[in-house]
Every structure is written in structure tokens, then in C-alpha cells.
Coordinates of C-alpha atoms and ligand atoms in Angstrom, one line a residue:
X18 CA -25.7 -11.0 -13.5
X19 CA -22.3 -9.7 -14.5
X20 CA -19.0 -11.2 -13.1
X21 CA -17.8 -9.5 -9.8
X22 CA -14.3 -9.3 -11.2
X23 CA -14.2 -8.9 -15.0
X24 CA -17.9 -7.8 -15.6
X25 CA -18.5 -10.5 -18.3
X26 CA -22.1 -11.8 -18.5
X27 CA -22.4 -15.0 -16.3
X28 CA -24.2 -17.7 -18.3
X29 CA -23.1 -20.9 -16.5
X30 CA -24.2 -22.5 -13.3
X31 CA -21.9 -24.3 -10.9
X32 CA -24.4 -25.2 -8.1
X33 CA -28.0 -24.8 -7.2
X34 CA -28.7 -25.4 -3.5
X35 CA -32.3 -24.2 -3.5
X36 CA -33.6 -21.4 -1.3
X37 CA -32.2 -21.2 2.2
X38 CA -32.0 -18.7 5.1
X39 CA -28.7 -17.0 5.9
X40 CA -26.4 -19.8 7.3
X41 CA -25.2 -17.7 10.3
X42 CA -28.6 -16.2 11.3
X43 CA -29.5 -18.3 14.2
X44 CA -33.1 -18.0 15.5
X45 CA -33.6 -16.9 19.1
X46 CA -37.1 -18.4 19.2
X47 CA -38.6 -21.3 17.3
X48 CA -41.6 -19.1 16.4
X49 CA -39.3 -17.1 14.1
X50 CA -39.0 -20.2 11.9
X51 CA -42.2 -19.4 10.1
X52 CA -41.3 -15.8 9.1
X53 CA -37.7 -16.6 8.2
X54 CA -36.6 -15.1 5.0
X55 CA -35.2 -17.5 2.4
X56 CA -32.8 -16.5 -0.4
X57 CA -31.8 -18.4 -3.6
X58 CA -28.4 -20.1 -3.1
X59 CA -27.2 -20.3 -6.7
X60 CA -23.5 -20.3 -7.7
X61 CA -22.3 -19.2 -11.1
X62 CA -19.0 -19.6 -12.9
X63 CA -17.4 -16.9 -15.1
X64 CA -15.8 -18.6 -18.1
X65 CA -13.6 -15.5 -18.8
X66 CA -11.7 -15.1 -15.5
X67 CA -12.8 -18.4 -13.8
X68 CA -14.2 -16.7 -10.7
X69 CA -16.9 -18.9 -9.0
X70 CA -19.5 -16.6 -7.4
X71 CA -22.8 -16.5 -5.6
X72 CA -25.8 -15.0 -7.3
X73 CA -26.1 -11.5 -5.9
X74 CA -29.0 -11.6 -3.4
X75 CA -28.1 -10.5 0.0
X76 CA -26.6 -7.3 1.3
X77 CA -23.2 -7.5 3.0
X78 CA -24.3 -5.6 6.1
X79 CA -27.2 -8.0 6.6
X80 CA -24.8 -10.9 7.0
X81 CA -21.9 -9.3 9.0
X82 CA -24.0 -7.4 11.6
X83 CA -23.5 -6.8 15.3
X84 CA -25.0 -10.2 16.2
X85 CA -22.3 -12.0 14.2
X86 CA -21.7 -15.2 16.2
X87 CA -18.4 -16.5 14.9
X88 CA -15.6 -16.1 17.4
X89 CA -12.4 -17.5 16.1
X90 CA -11.0 -18.0 19.6
X91 CA -13.4 -20.9 20.3
X92 CA -11.3 -23.3 18.3
X93 CA -8.0 -24.5 19.7
X94 CA -7.0 -25.5 16.2
X95 CA -7.3 -21.9 15.0
X96 CA -5.4 -20.5 17.9
X97 CA -2.6 -22.9 17.3
X98 CA -2.6 -22.3 13.6
X99 CA -2.4 -18.6 14.2
X100 CA 0.4 -18.8 16.7
X101 CA 2.5 -20.9 14.4
X102 CA 1.8 -18.4 11.5
X103 CA 2.9 -15.4 13.7
X104 CA 6.1 -17.1 14.7
X105 CA 6.9 -17.9 11.1
X106 CA 6.0 -14.4 9.9
X107 CA 8.2 -12.7 12.5
X108 CA 11.2 -14.7 11.4
X109 CA 10.6 -14.6 7.6
X110 CA 9.8 -10.9 7.5
X111 CA 12.2 -9.8 10.3
X112 CA 9.4 -8.0 12.2
X113 CA 10.2 -6.2 15.4
X114 CA 9.1 -3.3 17.7
X115 CA 9.5 -0.9 14.7
X116 CA 7.3 -2.8 12.4
X117 CA 3.6 -2.4 11.8
X118 CA 1.2 -5.3 11.2
X119 CA -2.5 -4.9 10.1
X120 CA -5.1 -7.7 10.1
X121 CA -8.2 -7.3 8.1
X122 CA -11.2 -9.2 9.6
X123 CA -9.3 -9.5 12.9
X124 CA -12.4 -11.0 14.6
X125 CA -11.8 -11.3 18.4
X126 CA -8.0 -10.7 18.2
X127 CA -7.3 -14.5 18.0
X128 CA -4.2 -13.8 15.8
X129 CA -3.0 -10.3 16.6
X130 CA -2.7 -11.2 20.3
X131 CA 0.5 -13.2 19.4
X132 CA 2.1 -10.2 17.7
X133 CA 1.2 -8.2 20.7
X134 CA 3.0 -10.8 22.9
X135 CA 6.1 -10.0 20.9
X136 CA 5.6 -6.2 21.3
X137 CA 5.0 -5.7 17.6
X138 CA 2.6 -2.8 17.0
X139 CA -0.5 -4.0 15.3
X140 CA -4.0 -2.8 14.2
X141 CA -7.1 -4.9 13.7
X142 CA -9.9 -4.0 11.3
X143 CA -13.2 -5.7 12.1
X144 CA -16.7 -4.6 11.3
X145 CA -18.7 -6.8 13.6
X146 CA -18.9 -4.9 16.9
X147 CA -19.2 -7.8 19.4
X148 CA -16.1 -9.6 18.1
X149 CA -14.2 -6.3 17.8
X150 CA -15.0 -5.5 21.4
X151 CA -13.4 -8.8 22.5
X152 CA -10.3 -7.8 20.5
X153 CA -10.1 -4.5 22.3
X154 CA -10.4 -6.2 25.6
X155 CA -7.1 -7.9 24.7
X156 CA -5.6 -4.5 24.2
X157 CA -5.5 -4.5 20.4
X158 CA -6.3 -1.3 18.6
X159 CA -9.3 -2.1 16.4
X160 CA -11.1 -0.1 13.7
X161 CA -14.8 -1.2 13.5
X162 CA -15.4 -0.9 9.8
X163 CA -15.4 -3.0 6.6
X164 CA -12.1 -2.8 4.8
X165 CA -12.4 -1.0 1.5
X166 CA -10.2 1.0 -0.9
X167 CA -11.5 4.2 0.7
X168 CA -10.7 3.1 4.3
X169 CA -7.2 2.2 3.0
X170 CA -6.8 5.7 1.6
X171 CA -7.7 7.2 4.9
X172 CA -5.2 5.0 6.8
X173 CA -2.5 5.8 4.2
X174 CA -3.1 9.6 4.8
X175 CA -2.5 9.0 8.5
X176 CA 0.7 7.1 7.7
X177 CA -0.5 3.8 8.9
X178 CA 1.5 1.9 6.4
X179 CA 2.1 -1.8 7.0
X180 CA 5.1 -4.1 6.7
X181 CA 2.6 -7.0 6.8
X182 CA -1.1 -7.2 6.2
X183 CA -2.9 -10.4 7.0
X184 CA -6.4 -11.3 5.7
X185 CA -7.3 -14.9 6.5
X186 CA -10.6 -16.4 5.4
X187 CA -12.1 -13.0 4.4
X188 CA -11.6 -12.8 0.7
X189 CA -14.6 -14.9 0.0
X190 CA -16.8 -12.7 2.3
X191 CA -16.4 -9.6 0.3
X192 CA -18.9 -8.7 -2.4
X193 CA -16.7 -6.1 -4.2
X194 CA -13.5 -8.1 -4.2
X195 CA -11.6 -5.7 -6.5
X196 CA -12.3 -2.7 -4.2
X197 CA -11.1 -4.8 -1.3
X198 CA -7.9 -6.0 -2.9
X199 CA -7.0 -2.5 -4.2
X200 CA -7.0 -1.4 -0.6
X201 CA -4.0 -3.7 0.2
X202 CA -1.9 -2.1 -2.5
X203 CA -2.6 1.3 -0.9
X204 CA -1.9 0.2 2.7
X205 CA 1.4 -1.7 2.1
X206 CA 4.8 -0.1 2.5
X207 CA 6.7 -0.3 -0.8
X208 CA 8.5 -3.5 0.4
X209 CA 5.6 -4.7 2.5
X210 CA 3.9 -8.1 2.1
X211 CA 0.2 -9.0 2.2
X212 CA -0.8 -12.5 3.1
X213 CA -4.1 -14.1 2.4
X214 CA -5.6 -17.5 3.3
X215 CA -8.7 -18.9 1.6
X216 CA -10.2 -22.3 0.9
X217 CA -8.9 -23.6 -2.5
X218 CA -11.6 -24.1 -5.0
X219 CA -9.7 -27.1 -6.4
X220 CA -10.4 -28.9 -3.1
X221 CA -14.0 -27.8 -2.9
X222 CA -14.6 -29.5 -6.2
X223 CA -12.3 -32.6 -5.6
X224 CA -13.6 -33.3 -2.1
X225 CA -17.2 -32.3 -2.8
X226 CA -17.2 -29.6 -0.1
X227 CA -20.4 -28.1 -1.3
X228 CA -21.5 -27.3 2.3
X229 CA -18.9 -24.5 2.3
X230 CA -21.2 -22.7 -0.1
X231 CA -23.5 -20.2 1.6
X232 CA -24.6 -16.6 1.1
X233 CA -21.8 -15.3 3.4
X234 CA -19.3 -16.5 0.8
X235 CA -19.6 -14.3 -2.3
X236 CA -16.7 -15.9 -4.2
X237 CA -14.8 -19.2 -4.4
X238 CA -11.2 -18.9 -5.6
X239 CA -8.9 -21.0 -7.7
X240 CA -5.3 -19.8 -7.8
X241 CA -5.8 -18.8 -11.5
X242 CA -8.8 -16.6 -10.6
X243 CA -7.1 -15.0 -7.7
X244 CA -4.1 -14.2 -9.9
X245 CA -6.4 -12.6 -12.5
X246 CA -7.9 -10.4 -9.8
X247 CA -4.7 -9.4 -8.0
X248 CA -3.0 -8.4 -11.3
X249 CA -5.7 -5.8 -11.9
X250 CA -5.6 -4.4 -8.4
X251 CA -1.9 -3.4 -8.2
X252 CA -0.6 -6.6 -6.5
X253 CA 1.7 -9.4 -7.6
X254 CA 1.6 -12.8 -6.1
X255 CA 5.1 -13.8 -5.1
X256 CA 4.6 -17.1 -3.3
X257 CA 2.0 -19.7 -2.4
X258 CA 1.7 -22.5 0.1
X259 CA -0.9 -25.2 0.5
X260 CA -2.2 -25.5 4.0
X261 CA -4.7 -27.8 5.8
X262 CA -7.3 -25.4 7.1
X263 CA -10.9 -25.6 5.9
X264 CA -10.3 -28.9 4.1
X265 CA -7.4 -27.5 2.0
X266 CA -6.6 -23.8 1.7
X267 CA -4.0 -21.7 -0.1
X268 CA -1.9 -19.1 1.7
X269 CA -0.7 -16.6 -0.8
X270 CA 1.9 -13.8 -0.4
X271 CA 1.6 -10.6 -2.5
X272 CA 3.6 -7.4 -2.9
X273 CA 2.9 -4.1 -4.6
X274 CA 3.3 -4.4 -8.4
X275 CA 5.5 -1.3 -8.4
X276 CA 8.1 -2.9 -6.1
X277 CA 11.1 -3.4 -8.3
X278 CA 12.8 -6.0 -6.1
X279 CA 10.0 -8.6 -6.4
X280 CA 11.3 -12.2 -6.7
X281 CA 8.6 -14.7 -7.6
X282 CA 8.9 -18.3 -6.3
X283 CA 8.6 -21.1 -8.8
X284 CA 5.7 -22.4 -6.8
X285 CA 3.5 -19.7 -8.3
X286 CA 4.0 -21.0 -11.9
X287 CA 3.8 -24.6 -10.8
X288 CA 0.4 -24.1 -9.1
X289 CA -1.0 -22.4 -12.2
X290 CA 0.2 -25.3 -14.4
X291 CA -1.3 -27.8 -11.9
X292 CA -4.7 -26.1 -12.0
X293 CA -4.6 -25.9 -15.8
X294 CA -3.8 -29.6 -15.9
X295 CA -6.8 -30.3 -13.6
X296 CA -9.3 -28.3 -15.7
X297 CA -9.7 -25.2 -13.6
X298 CA -9.8 -23.2 -16.9
X299 CA -12.2 -25.6 -18.5
X300 CA -16.0 -25.1 -18.1
X301 CA -16.6 -28.9 -18.1
X302 CA -15.2 -29.3 -14.6
X303 CA -17.7 -26.8 -13.2
X304 CA -20.8 -28.2 -15.0
X305 CA -20.3 -31.6 -13.5
X306 CA -20.4 -30.4 -9.8
X307 CA -24.2 -30.5 -9.2
X308 CA -24.2 -34.2 -9.8
X309 CA -21.5 -34.7 -7.1
X310 CA -23.5 -32.6 -4.7
X311 CA -26.6 -34.7 -5.2
X312 CA -24.7 -37.9 -4.8
X313 CA -23.3 -36.9 -1.4
X314 CA -26.6 -35.5 -0.2
X315 CA -28.6 -38.6 -1.2
X316 CA -26.3 -41.0 0.6
X317 CA -26.4 -38.9 3.8
X318 CA -30.2 -38.6 3.6
X319 CA -30.6 -42.4 3.2
X320 CA -28.4 -43.1 6.2
X321 CA -30.0 -40.7 8.5
X322 CA -33.6 -41.6 7.6
X323 CA -32.8 -45.3 8.1
X324 CA -31.2 -44.7 11.5
X325 CA -34.1 -42.5 12.5
X326 CA -36.6 -45.2 11.4
X327 CA -34.7 -47.7 13.7
X328 CA -35.2 -45.3 16.6
X329 CA -31.5 -44.4 16.9
X330 CA -30.8 -41.2 18.8
X331 CA -29.1 -38.8 16.4
X332 CA -27.6 -35.4 17.3
X333 CA -25.1 -33.1 15.6
X334 CA -22.0 -31.4 16.8
X335 CA -21.0 -27.8 15.8
X336 CA -23.6 -25.2 14.8
X337 CA -21.4 -24.2 11.9
X338 CA -22.6 -22.3 8.9
X339 CA -21.6 -25.2 6.6
X340 CA -23.8 -27.5 8.7
X341 CA -26.8 -25.4 7.7
X342 CA -26.1 -25.7 4.0
X343 CA -26.0 -29.5 4.3
X344 CA -29.0 -29.9 6.6
X345 CA -31.2 -27.5 4.6
X346 CA -30.3 -29.0 1.2
X347 CA -30.9 -32.5 2.6
X348 CA -34.2 -31.2 4.2
X349 CA -33.3 -32.6 7.6
X350 CA -35.2 -31.2 10.6
X351 CA -35.5 -31.6 14.3
X352 CA -37.7 -34.7 14.1
X353 CA -34.6 -36.5 12.9
X354 CA -31.7 -34.7 14.5
X355 CA -32.8 -33.8 18.0
X356 CA -30.3 -31.1 18.7
X357 CA -26.9 -29.6 17.9
X358 CA -24.2 -29.1 20.5
X359 CA -21.9 -26.1 20.4
X360 CA -19.3 -24.7 22.8
X361 CA -20.0 -21.1 21.9
X362 CA -22.4 -19.7 24.6
X363 CA -23.8 -17.1 22.2
X364 CA -25.1 -19.9 20.0
X365 CA -26.6 -22.0 22.8
X366 CA -30.4 -22.1 23.3
X367 CA -30.9 -20.7 19.8
X368 CA -32.1 -22.6 16.8
X369 CA -30.5 -23.5 13.5
X370 CA -31.9 -21.4 10.6
X371 CA -34.1 -23.4 8.2
X372 CA -34.1 -26.7 10.1
X373 CA -35.1 -25.2 13.5
X374 CA -32.9 -27.7 15.3
X375 CA -32.2 -26.4 18.8
X376 CA -28.6 -25.7 20.0
X377 CA -27.5 -26.8 23.4
X378 CA -24.3 -27.0 25.5
X379 CA -22.2 -30.1 25.5
X380 CA -23.1 -31.5 28.9
X381 CA -26.4 -32.7 27.6
X382 CA -24.6 -35.4 25.6
X383 CA -23.8 -37.4 28.7
X384 CA -27.5 -37.5 29.8
X385 CA -28.9 -38.2 26.4
X386 CA -26.4 -40.8 25.3
X387 CA -26.9 -40.5 21.5
X388 CA -26.2 -43.4 19.1
X389 CA -24.9 -41.1 16.3
X390 CA -23.1 -37.7 16.4
X391 CA -23.0 -36.0 13.1
X392 CA -20.0 -33.7 13.0
X393 CA -21.0 -30.7 10.9
X394 CA -17.6 -28.9 10.8
X395 CA -15.8 -31.8 9.3
X396 CA -12.6 -29.7 9.0
X397 CA -12.4 -29.9 12.9
X398 CA -13.4 -33.6 13.2
X399 CA -10.1 -34.8 14.8
X400 CA -10.3 -32.2 17.5
X401 CA -14.0 -32.9 18.1
X402 CA -13.6 -36.7 18.2
X403 CA -10.8 -36.4 20.7
X404 CA -12.8 -34.0 22.9
X405 CA -15.8 -36.3 22.9
X406 CA -13.9 -39.6 23.5
X407 CA -16.2 -40.4 26.4
X408 CA -19.2 -41.2 24.1
X409 CA -17.4 -44.4 23.2
X410 CA -18.4 -45.6 26.7
X411 CA -21.9 -46.3 25.4
X412 CA -20.9 -47.2 21.9
X413 CA -21.8 -43.9 20.1
X414 CA -20.5 -43.4 16.6
X415 CA -19.3 -40.3 14.7
X416 CA -20.7 -39.5 11.3
X417 CA -19.4 -37.1 8.6
X418 CA -21.1 -36.7 5.3
X419 CA -18.4 -35.0 3.2
X420 CA -16.5 -36.0 1.0
X421 CA -18.3 -39.3 1.5
X422 CA -20.4 -40.8 4.2
X423 CA -18.1 -42.0 7.0
X424 CA -19.4 -43.7 10.2
X425 CA -16.8 -44.6 12.7
Ligands
ZN24 ZN1 -15.1 -12.9 -14.7

């Protein structure tokens, strides 16, 4: 396979997580488990442009289809994070009734609703129809398509030029990342700003977050690799912030390269230097990762099989995609984890892909009184622990596997 960005031949492996079904394709019946399609989950590293990328296996449209089950508005954390971002953006970029804001992968309108509250015109672009429908119910104009260079051209012709384009947690989801990024240069006004958030590869490696690897994520970005891509797509990164989401993400701001008034914050150079110092441009860092994955997985397996042998009642919380990567790589099934609880009604009464563990609503916890609750979306563990405080009444404990086994 050739690099998605620079087209060099990919010769080095970052991670091999075996063969798994798609992490977001929940089963509606346990009978489907037998006929489930598995795909290799192998991740490669380009030693020319340093883009970490999934072996090309699965079509984009197979993943982000109309049964897509991730609704951003189910997490209070995300809603709050988005509201704070919107307030900051309005102030920093002096947005008002005459501005125009576009969000790519606008999901159910979880973020744009706050611009709408301030009467700032906005447009969502969201290919999954069920989430887009929710966004339209909130009164947000939404185009139900994948964002591409060609869609950006069409919008530009219609004079839909943006003062601000937001694309949070979507860069990784795009197979042709260059075509995608080029679209931003086309859709921005000459002084407009594009803002992206994505999990920082530095943290994925440092905190062993290998469960964030699944087929839905085609690329994993360091700041160095994202700089390499943007440069070639007509954008210049002008600033960067470190933020807490997804176990440590970057928020980057970019402008059109042809904007003559660009001022680049020192943070940009500092982060590139930091990454170089930490080996992001050195193959050695990547070749050591599989060993870390196996270390984390083995500790988790040992704990869970021991607890199960002692007849402890074990359940999991959060039918998140990352949970499926962990459970499937650790080969844990419903004989050990009895069920997963999730607040999202469209996930309830379905089954986790690969493991076949059923998904139920939260009220079952009070009847079942589990001994251990494995929190699969560890990035939301504080919110989850505080919502489930009542399990302490019968002495239940919370478990997270990453970055290291934690039982508390
Ligand atoms: Zn490359």
C-alpha cells in the first residue's frame, strides 16, 4: 500500500490488532454474529511524511451509513466543550449576524446550535442521514453529503464562503485526507479561519490508547504529519492548542496560504520542536508500540479472567467503538462480561460486534448489582463515575484498562 498523503511505499507496521468487525456496526440479533464480516486491523507508518494510517480495507460508505449510531448530543461533556468553544470563537473571530459558519461532520447539530442561539448564520455538512435529520429538527441548514473538494467547489460557486469552518474529530475519518483538506482552502473567505480538533498521536503512543484504533479511523495525526499535509493543500497552520478531549487532542487553526496577513503563533514552532525531541520523526518510536499494546491487553485479560473465575459479576459501561477494539483484541466475550450499558436508545437491545455482548439500558444495573463495571470510553470516566455513584452502595468498583489497569 502507498501512503495516503505522500504516496511513498509503506514498509513499516505500527500495530496489528488482528481481524475484527467494524467497531460501530452493532448487531441487531445475536444470530448475525456467525455471519459477521471481519477485516484486518493493521496500522502502518509512513517514514517520509510520518502519517500513521490504517491498511486500506473498508469502504468509507460502509462505515458512515444511515444506521450510524453516534449522536454527539448524548454526552454532556461534548455539549459543554462545544458551547465553550463557540463562545470563544465568537469573541476571537468577532463573529456576528453577518458572518457565516460551516461545520463539517456536524452530526446532530450538537455544536452549531450554539451559533444559532447567537443568531449567527451557519451550515452543517453531515453524510449520515439519521444524525443530519436531528440537526435539521434543531433548525440548522444541513447538507447530507461527505465533504470533498468537489462539494467545496459547488458551495464556492453558490457564494457560501465561510468566516469560520469547524471540523472536529473528523480528519481521521476521511480516507482521502488531501482531497478533504483542499476543500477547506476553497470554502474559506480570504481572511477566514478553519479549525480542526483531532486526537494527538503523541498521546496515543504515550498513554497506550491503542483502543482508539479502528477501521473508522483511517489516519492518526502528529502535528508534524498534519503540517506536511496542510502545506500541500493550500493551508497554513497559524496556531495550535492542546485540549483534553479524547485523552489529549490538538486544536489547530489554519488560514489560506495566499492570505498575506498571516501571523503564525510561536506555539506552532514549539510543538514541532517538542515532537521532534520526542521522536515523532523517528521510526524507532513506532516500531515499539505493539509491545505496549500487548502489555496492556495481557494485564486486562488476567484481571478479568481471574474475577470471572471468582464468580464476580462483571459488566461494562459505554458501547463505544474503542471498547470493541479492546474487547475483540483481548478476546473477551459475553461469558465474562454479561452486558454493556449505554444511554443511547438506538444502541440498546443490540449486540457488540465481535464479542456479541448485549447492550442494555442503565436501569438494569440496580437490579443486577455488578461487582465490577468496566468503563470502555475512559475519556469520559469522570462523568460516568459521577453519574453511577449509587453503585458504591453495594461496593461495586470501576475498572479502566488504559493507559494501565485501574480498579477503584
Ligand atoms: Zn507519507
